[in-house]
Coordinates of C-alpha atoms and ligand atoms in Angstrom, one line a residue:
M1361 CA -6.2 5.0 -31.1
S1362 CA -2.9 5.5 -29.2
I1363 CA -2.4 3.7 -25.9
S1364 CA -2.5 7.0 -24.0
E1365 CA -5.9 7.9 -25.6
R1366 CA -7.2 4.5 -24.6
G1367 CA -6.7 5.3 -20.9
V1368 CA -8.7 8.5 -20.9
H1369 CA -11.7 8.3 -18.7
E1370 CA -13.9 10.8 -16.8
A1371 CA -12.4 11.3 -13.3
E1372 CA -14.1 11.3 -10.0
F1373 CA -13.5 13.8 -7.1
W1374 CA -13.1 17.2 -8.7
A1375 CA -14.9 20.5 -9.0
K1376 CA -14.6 23.5 -11.3
E1377 CA -12.8 26.5 -9.9
G1378 CA -13.0 29.4 -12.4
D1379 CA -11.5 28.2 -15.6
K1380 CA -9.5 25.5 -13.8
V1381 CA -10.4 22.2 -12.0
R1382 CA -9.7 21.4 -8.4
C1383 CA -8.9 17.7 -7.9
S1384 CA -9.9 16.3 -4.4
L1385 CA -8.6 12.8 -4.7
C1386 CA -5.5 13.2 -2.7
P1387 CA -4.3 15.8 -0.2
H1388 CA -2.3 17.8 -2.8
S1389 CA -5.6 19.2 -4.0
C1390 CA -4.1 20.2 -7.3
L1391 CA -5.6 23.1 -9.2
V1392 CA -5.3 21.9 -12.8
A1393 CA -5.5 24.3 -15.8
E1394 CA -6.9 23.2 -19.2
G1395 CA -4.4 20.9 -20.9
K1396 CA -2.3 20.5 -17.7
R1397 CA -1.8 17.5 -15.4
G1398 CA -1.8 17.2 -11.6
L1399 CA 1.3 16.4 -9.6
C1400 CA 0.7 12.6 -10.0
G1401 CA 1.1 13.1 -13.8
V1402 CA -2.0 10.9 -14.7
R1403 CA -4.9 13.3 -14.2
E1404 CA -5.5 16.0 -16.8
T1405 CA -8.0 18.7 -17.4
R1406 CA -9.6 18.4 -20.9
G1407 CA -12.6 20.3 -22.1
G1408 CA -13.0 21.8 -18.6
R1409 CA -13.3 18.3 -17.0
L1410 CA -10.8 16.3 -15.1
R1411 CA -9.8 13.0 -16.8
S1412 CA -7.9 10.0 -15.6
L1413 CA -5.3 9.1 -18.2
I1414 CA -4.6 5.5 -17.0
Y1415 CA -8.1 3.9 -16.8
G1416 CA -7.5 0.2 -17.7
L1417 CA -3.8 0.7 -18.5
A1418 CA -1.5 -1.7 -16.6
S1419 CA 2.3 -1.5 -16.5
S1420 CA 2.7 -4.7 -14.5
I1421 CA 0.6 -7.8 -14.0
H1422 CA 2.0 -10.6 -11.8
P1423 CA 0.8 -13.3 -9.4
D1424 CA 2.5 -12.7 -6.1
P1425 CA 2.3 -14.4 -2.7
I1426 CA 0.1 -12.2 -0.5
E1427 CA 3.0 -12.2 2.0
K1428 CA 4.9 -10.1 -0.6
K1429 CA 2.5 -7.1 -0.2
P1430 CA 3.3 -7.6 2.8
L1431 CA 0.1 -8.9 4.3
F1432 CA 0.7 -11.6 6.8
H1433 CA -2.8 -11.8 8.4
F1434 CA -4.9 -11.8 5.3
L1435 CA -5.4 -15.0 3.4
P1436 CA -2.0 -16.4 4.4
G1437 CA -0.3 -18.7 2.0
T1438 CA -2.4 -17.6 -1.0
T1439 CA -1.6 -16.0 -4.3
S1440 CA -2.7 -12.5 -5.1
I1441 CA -2.9 -11.4 -8.7
S1442 CA -1.2 -8.0 -8.7
F1443 CA -1.6 -5.0 -11.0
G1444 CA 0.1 -1.7 -11.3
S1445 CA -0.1 1.3 -13.6
I1446 CA 2.2 4.4 -13.8
G1447 CA 2.5 7.5 -11.7
C1448 CA 2.5 8.4 -8.0
N1449 CA 1.3 11.3 -5.8
L1450 CA 4.4 11.2 -3.5
F1451 CA 7.9 11.8 -4.6
C1452 CA 10.1 9.6 -2.4
R1453 CA 13.8 10.0 -2.9
H1454 CA 14.2 6.3 -2.0
C1455 CA 11.4 5.0 -4.3
Q1456 CA 12.1 1.3 -5.2
N1457 CA 9.6 1.4 -8.1
F1458 CA 10.7 4.7 -9.7
S1459 CA 10.7 3.3 -13.2
I1460 CA 6.9 3.1 -13.1
S1461 CA 6.1 5.7 -10.4
R1462 CA 7.9 8.4 -12.3
A1463 CA 7.3 7.0 -15.8
R1464 CA 5.8 9.3 -18.5
F1465 CA 3.5 8.0 -21.3
G1466 CA 5.6 6.3 -23.9
E1467 CA 8.4 5.4 -21.5
F1468 CA 6.8 2.2 -20.3
D1469 CA 4.8 -0.4 -22.1
L1470 CA 1.2 -0.3 -20.9
S1471 CA -1.2 -3.1 -21.5
P1472 CA -4.9 -2.3 -21.9
I1473 CA -7.1 -4.3 -19.5
T1474 CA -10.7 -4.4 -18.5
P1475 CA -12.4 -5.3 -15.2
E1476 CA -13.3 -8.6 -16.8
D1477 CA -9.7 -9.2 -17.7
V1478 CA -8.8 -8.7 -14.1
V1479 CA -11.2 -11.4 -13.0
R1480 CA -9.8 -13.7 -15.8
Y1481 CA -6.3 -13.2 -14.6
A1482 CA -7.3 -14.0 -11.0
A1483 CA -9.0 -17.2 -12.1
S1484 CA -6.1 -18.4 -14.3
T1485 CA -3.5 -17.8 -11.5
H1486 CA -5.6 -19.5 -8.8
S1487 CA -5.5 -16.3 -6.8
K1488 CA -7.7 -15.6 -3.8
S1489 CA -7.4 -11.8 -4.2
V1490 CA -6.6 -9.0 -6.5
S1491 CA -4.0 -6.5 -5.4
W1492 CA -3.5 -3.0 -6.6
T1493 CA 0.2 -2.3 -6.0
Y1494 CA 3.6 -1.5 -7.7
N1495 CA 2.5 2.1 -8.3
E1496 CA 0.1 4.1 -6.1
P1497 CA -3.5 2.8 -6.5
T1498 CA -5.1 6.0 -5.1
I1499 CA -4.4 7.8 -8.4
W1500 CA -5.8 4.8 -10.4
H1501 CA -9.1 5.2 -8.4
E1502 CA -11.6 5.0 -11.2
F1503 CA -10.2 1.7 -12.6
T1504 CA -9.3 0.1 -9.3
T1505 CA -12.8 0.6 -8.0
A1506 CA -14.5 -0.6 -11.1
A1507 CA -12.3 -3.7 -11.4
S1508 CA -12.5 -4.4 -7.6
K1509 CA -16.3 -4.5 -7.9
A1510 CA -16.0 -7.0 -10.7
A1511 CA -13.5 -9.0 -8.6
H1512 CA -16.0 -9.0 -5.6
A1513 CA -18.8 -10.2 -7.9
A1514 CA -16.6 -13.1 -8.8
R1515 CA -15.8 -13.7 -5.0
Y1516 CA -12.2 -12.5 -5.0
K1517 CA -11.0 -10.3 -2.1
T1518 CA -9.3 -7.0 -3.0
V1519 CA -6.2 -5.3 -1.6
Y1520 CA -4.6 -1.8 -1.8
V1521 CA -0.8 -1.5 -1.2
T1522 CA -0.8 2.2 -0.7
N1523 CA 1.0 5.3 0.6
G1524 CA -2.3 6.3 2.3
Y1525 CA -2.1 9.7 0.6
I1526 CA -5.8 10.0 -0.1
Q1527 CA -8.5 12.4 0.9
E1528 CA -11.2 11.2 3.3
A1529 CA -14.1 11.1 0.9
P1530 CA -12.5 8.8 -1.7
L1531 CA -11.1 6.7 1.1
R1532 CA -14.6 6.2 2.6
Q1533 CA -15.9 5.4 -0.9
L1534 CA -13.6 2.3 -0.8
K1535 CA -15.6 0.8 2.0
G1536 CA -17.0 -2.5 0.7
I1537 CA -14.8 -2.3 -2.4
I1538 CA -11.4 -2.8 -0.9
D1539 CA -11.0 -5.5 1.8
A1540 CA -7.5 -5.0 3.0
M1541 CA -4.7 -2.4 2.9
N1542 CA -1.1 -2.3 3.6
I1543 CA -0.3 1.4 4.2
D1544 CA 3.3 2.6 4.1
V1545 CA 3.9 4.9 7.0
K1546 CA 7.2 6.2 5.6
G1547 CA 8.4 8.0 8.8
F1548 CA 6.9 9.7 11.8
T1549 CA 7.9 13.4 11.3
D1550 CA 6.5 16.0 9.0
K1551 CA 10.1 17.0 8.2
F1552 CA 10.8 13.6 6.8
Y1553 CA 7.6 13.5 4.7
T1554 CA 8.2 17.0 3.4
S1555 CA 11.9 16.7 2.6
T1556 CA 12.1 13.1 1.4
C1557 CA 8.6 12.2 0.2
G1558 CA 7.0 15.4 -1.1
G1559 CA 4.0 15.1 1.2
K1560 CA 2.8 15.5 4.8
L1561 CA 2.5 13.0 7.6
Q1562 CA -0.9 13.8 9.1
P1563 CA -3.0 12.8 6.1
V1564 CA -1.4 9.3 6.1
L1565 CA -2.0 8.8 9.8
S1566 CA -5.6 10.0 9.3
S1567 CA -6.0 7.4 6.5
C1568 CA -4.9 4.6 8.7
E1569 CA -7.4 5.7 11.4
V1570 CA -10.2 5.9 8.9
A1571 CA -9.3 2.5 7.4
V1572 CA -9.6 0.9 10.9
E1573 CA -12.9 2.8 11.5
L1574 CA -14.2 1.4 8.2
G1575 CA -13.4 -2.1 9.2
M1576 CA -10.8 -2.7 6.6
H1577 CA -8.1 -5.2 7.3
L1578 CA -5.0 -3.1 7.9
E1579 CA -1.3 -3.8 8.1
L1580 CA 1.5 -1.2 8.1
T1581 CA 5.0 -1.0 6.6
Y1582 CA 7.7 1.2 7.9
L1583 CA 10.9 1.2 5.7
V1584 CA 13.7 2.1 8.1
I1585 CA 16.3 4.4 6.3
P1586 CA 19.6 5.0 8.2
G1587 CA 19.9 8.6 9.2
Y1588 CA 16.5 9.6 7.9
N1589 CA 13.7 7.9 10.0
D1590 CA 15.6 5.5 12.2
S1591 CA 15.9 7.4 15.5
K1592 CA 14.6 5.6 18.6
D1593 CA 12.4 8.6 19.3
E1594 CA 10.8 8.5 15.9
M1595 CA 10.2 4.8 15.8
S1596 CA 8.9 4.8 19.4
G1597 CA 6.5 7.6 18.5
F1598 CA 5.3 5.6 15.6
A1599 CA 4.8 2.4 17.7
K1600 CA 3.0 4.3 20.4
W1601 CA 0.7 5.9 17.9
V1602 CA -0.2 2.5 16.4
A1603 CA -0.9 1.1 19.9
N1604 CA -3.0 4.1 21.0
S1605 CA -4.8 5.1 17.8
L1606 CA -5.1 1.9 15.8
G1607 CA -4.9 -1.0 18.2
L1608 CA -2.4 -3.5 19.5
Q1609 CA -3.6 -6.1 17.0
I1610 CA -2.5 -4.1 13.8
P1611 CA 0.5 -5.9 12.2
V1612 CA 3.6 -3.8 11.6
H1613 CA 6.3 -4.7 9.2
F1614 CA 9.7 -3.0 9.6
S1615 CA 11.5 -3.3 6.4
A1616 CA 15.2 -2.9 5.5
F1617 CA 16.2 -0.1 3.1
H1618 CA 18.5 -0.8 0.1
P1619 CA 20.1 2.1 -1.8
D1620 CA 17.9 3.2 -4.7
Y1621 CA 16.9 6.0 -6.9
K1622 CA 18.1 9.3 -5.3
L1623 CA 19.3 7.8 -2.1
V1624 CA 22.1 5.6 -3.5
D1625 CA 24.7 7.1 -1.1
V1626 CA 22.7 5.9 2.0
P1627 CA 23.9 2.5 3.3
P1628 CA 21.5 -0.4 3.7
T1629 CA 19.7 -0.7 7.1
P1630 CA 21.9 -2.6 9.6
E1631 CA 20.3 -5.6 11.2
R1632 CA 20.7 -4.1 14.7
T1633 CA 18.6 -1.1 13.7
L1634 CA 15.8 -3.4 12.6
S1635 CA 16.1 -5.4 15.8
T1636 CA 15.8 -2.1 17.8
A1637 CA 12.7 -1.2 15.9
Y1638 CA 11.3 -4.7 16.6
D1639 CA 12.0 -4.4 20.3
I1640 CA 10.6 -0.8 20.5
A1641 CA 7.3 -2.0 18.9
R1642 CA 7.0 -5.0 21.1
D1643 CA 7.7 -2.9 24.2
A1644 CA 4.8 -0.6 23.0
G1645 CA 2.5 -3.6 23.3
L1646 CA 2.1 -4.3 19.5
Q1647 CA 1.2 -8.0 19.2
F1648 CA 2.3 -8.7 15.6
V1649 CA 5.7 -7.2 14.6
Y1650 CA 7.7 -8.5 11.6
L1651 CA 11.0 -7.7 9.9
G1652 CA 11.3 -7.7 6.1
N1653 CA 13.9 -7.4 3.3
I1654 CA 16.5 -9.2 5.5
F1655 CA 17.0 -12.6 7.0
A1656 CA 14.5 -12.2 9.9
G1657 CA 15.1 -15.5 11.8
D1658 CA 11.8 -16.2 13.5
R1659 CA 10.8 -12.6 13.4
D1660 CA 8.6 -13.2 10.3
D1661 CA 6.6 -15.9 12.2
T1662 CA 3.3 -15.2 13.8
V1663 CA 3.2 -15.9 17.5
C1664 CA -0.1 -16.2 19.5
P1665 CA -0.2 -13.1 21.8
K1666 CA -2.0 -15.1 24.5
C1667 CA -0.1 -18.5 24.8
G1668 CA 3.1 -17.8 22.8
A1669 CA 2.6 -20.7 20.4
K1670 CA 3.9 -20.2 16.9
V1671 CA 0.7 -20.2 14.8
I1672 CA 2.2 -19.3 11.4
E1673 CA 5.7 -20.2 10.4
R1674 CA 7.2 -18.6 7.3
E1675 CA 10.2 -18.8 5.2
G1676 CA 10.6 -15.7 3.0
F1677 CA 7.3 -15.2 1.4
S1678 CA 6.1 -18.8 1.9
V1679 CA 4.0 -20.2 4.7
R1680 CA 5.8 -23.3 5.9
R1681 CA 3.4 -24.5 8.6
T1682 CA 0.3 -23.3 10.4
H1683 CA -1.1 -24.2 13.8
L1684 CA -4.6 -22.7 13.4
K1685 CA -8.1 -23.7 14.2
G1686 CA -10.1 -21.6 11.7
D1687 CA -8.8 -18.1 12.2
R1688 CA -7.7 -18.8 15.8
C1689 CA -4.8 -20.2 17.7
A1690 CA -5.0 -24.0 17.6
K1691 CA -3.6 -24.3 21.1
C1692 CA -5.5 -21.7 23.1
G1693 CA -8.2 -20.4 20.8
A1694 CA -7.0 -16.8 21.0
E1695 CA -8.0 -14.3 18.2
L1696 CA -5.2 -13.5 15.8
Y1697 CA -6.5 -10.6 13.7
L1698 CA -6.6 -13.0 10.9
V1699 CA -8.6 -13.3 7.7
I1700 CA -8.6 -16.9 6.4
Ligands
SF4_785 S1 -4.6 12.7 -7.4 FE1 -3.1 13.8 -8.7 S2 -4.2 15.5 -9.6 FE2 -5.4 14.8 -7.9 S3 -4.8 16.1 -6.2 FE3 -3.5 14.2 -6.1 S4 -1.7 14.6 -7.3 FE4 -3.2 16.2 -7.8

């Protein structure tokens, strides 16, 4: 059996529409004719039914620090065994993983894995969690949910690093299956999402709100791209939305852009722009704001919002020192939106 045949699996979230199939996994709602694939490139109609083509097919398997996801408030200082497949449902012109997000079958070596293999990898790497990352986990739904259930049964936590481009029903199905998410909010205008990412803003914001409602641990990443999504108005709108719609405790990671894929002519994000983003978010009242992909000084440390003590000191993706009592500030006992 060829590797692409090995990944074929009955898909969830679709309905027949005439002689075609309507996928309802992500907001694109593709209408997929027999023998054709949806926009993500990994869901195909065969025999009148929608099939996932990547069930149990991994492009990348690697033990990462959880801080690399980035998740700074979820099992800090631990390893997360991380898996990716191929394909994506957004089309970011600045994609830093385009070799797998845009890969077609045959262009990338895929390794067959089972949910039991996922658990074995977690054990052999001394991981505390399993992360679905590198490509978009939403479009790997059938396998990530099956393997996450197996991971839970073996007492590992589970993580999605996602663009948040998922419909509400499949997102709600992840309750109790996925413990934590880092959602990329790629900008704060529909124009940016449409012209640079091939999607829409509102579904991503709705996903963040639903994730909080479902009680998932949530952190956000905002990659700051010069001239694209770095205006003070846009970053301020984003920070105020986090404060008002999600809560002041939600950690936000502003990350530096480096030229990649179709945006090679855009310069890297200047440090001063990231500093401005940091100040805007702190002024909006956000308690946990971090800078990434640059030397951040102490702006990658966690500071207690009540007494100002440094509670987690980091260097790159490593935790250097903690000053915690359980999941609280060792000095004043304040809550820190922390899962230990
Ligand atoms: S998951 Fe894929 S096939 Fe389904 S709606 Fe989204 S892009 Fe289309």
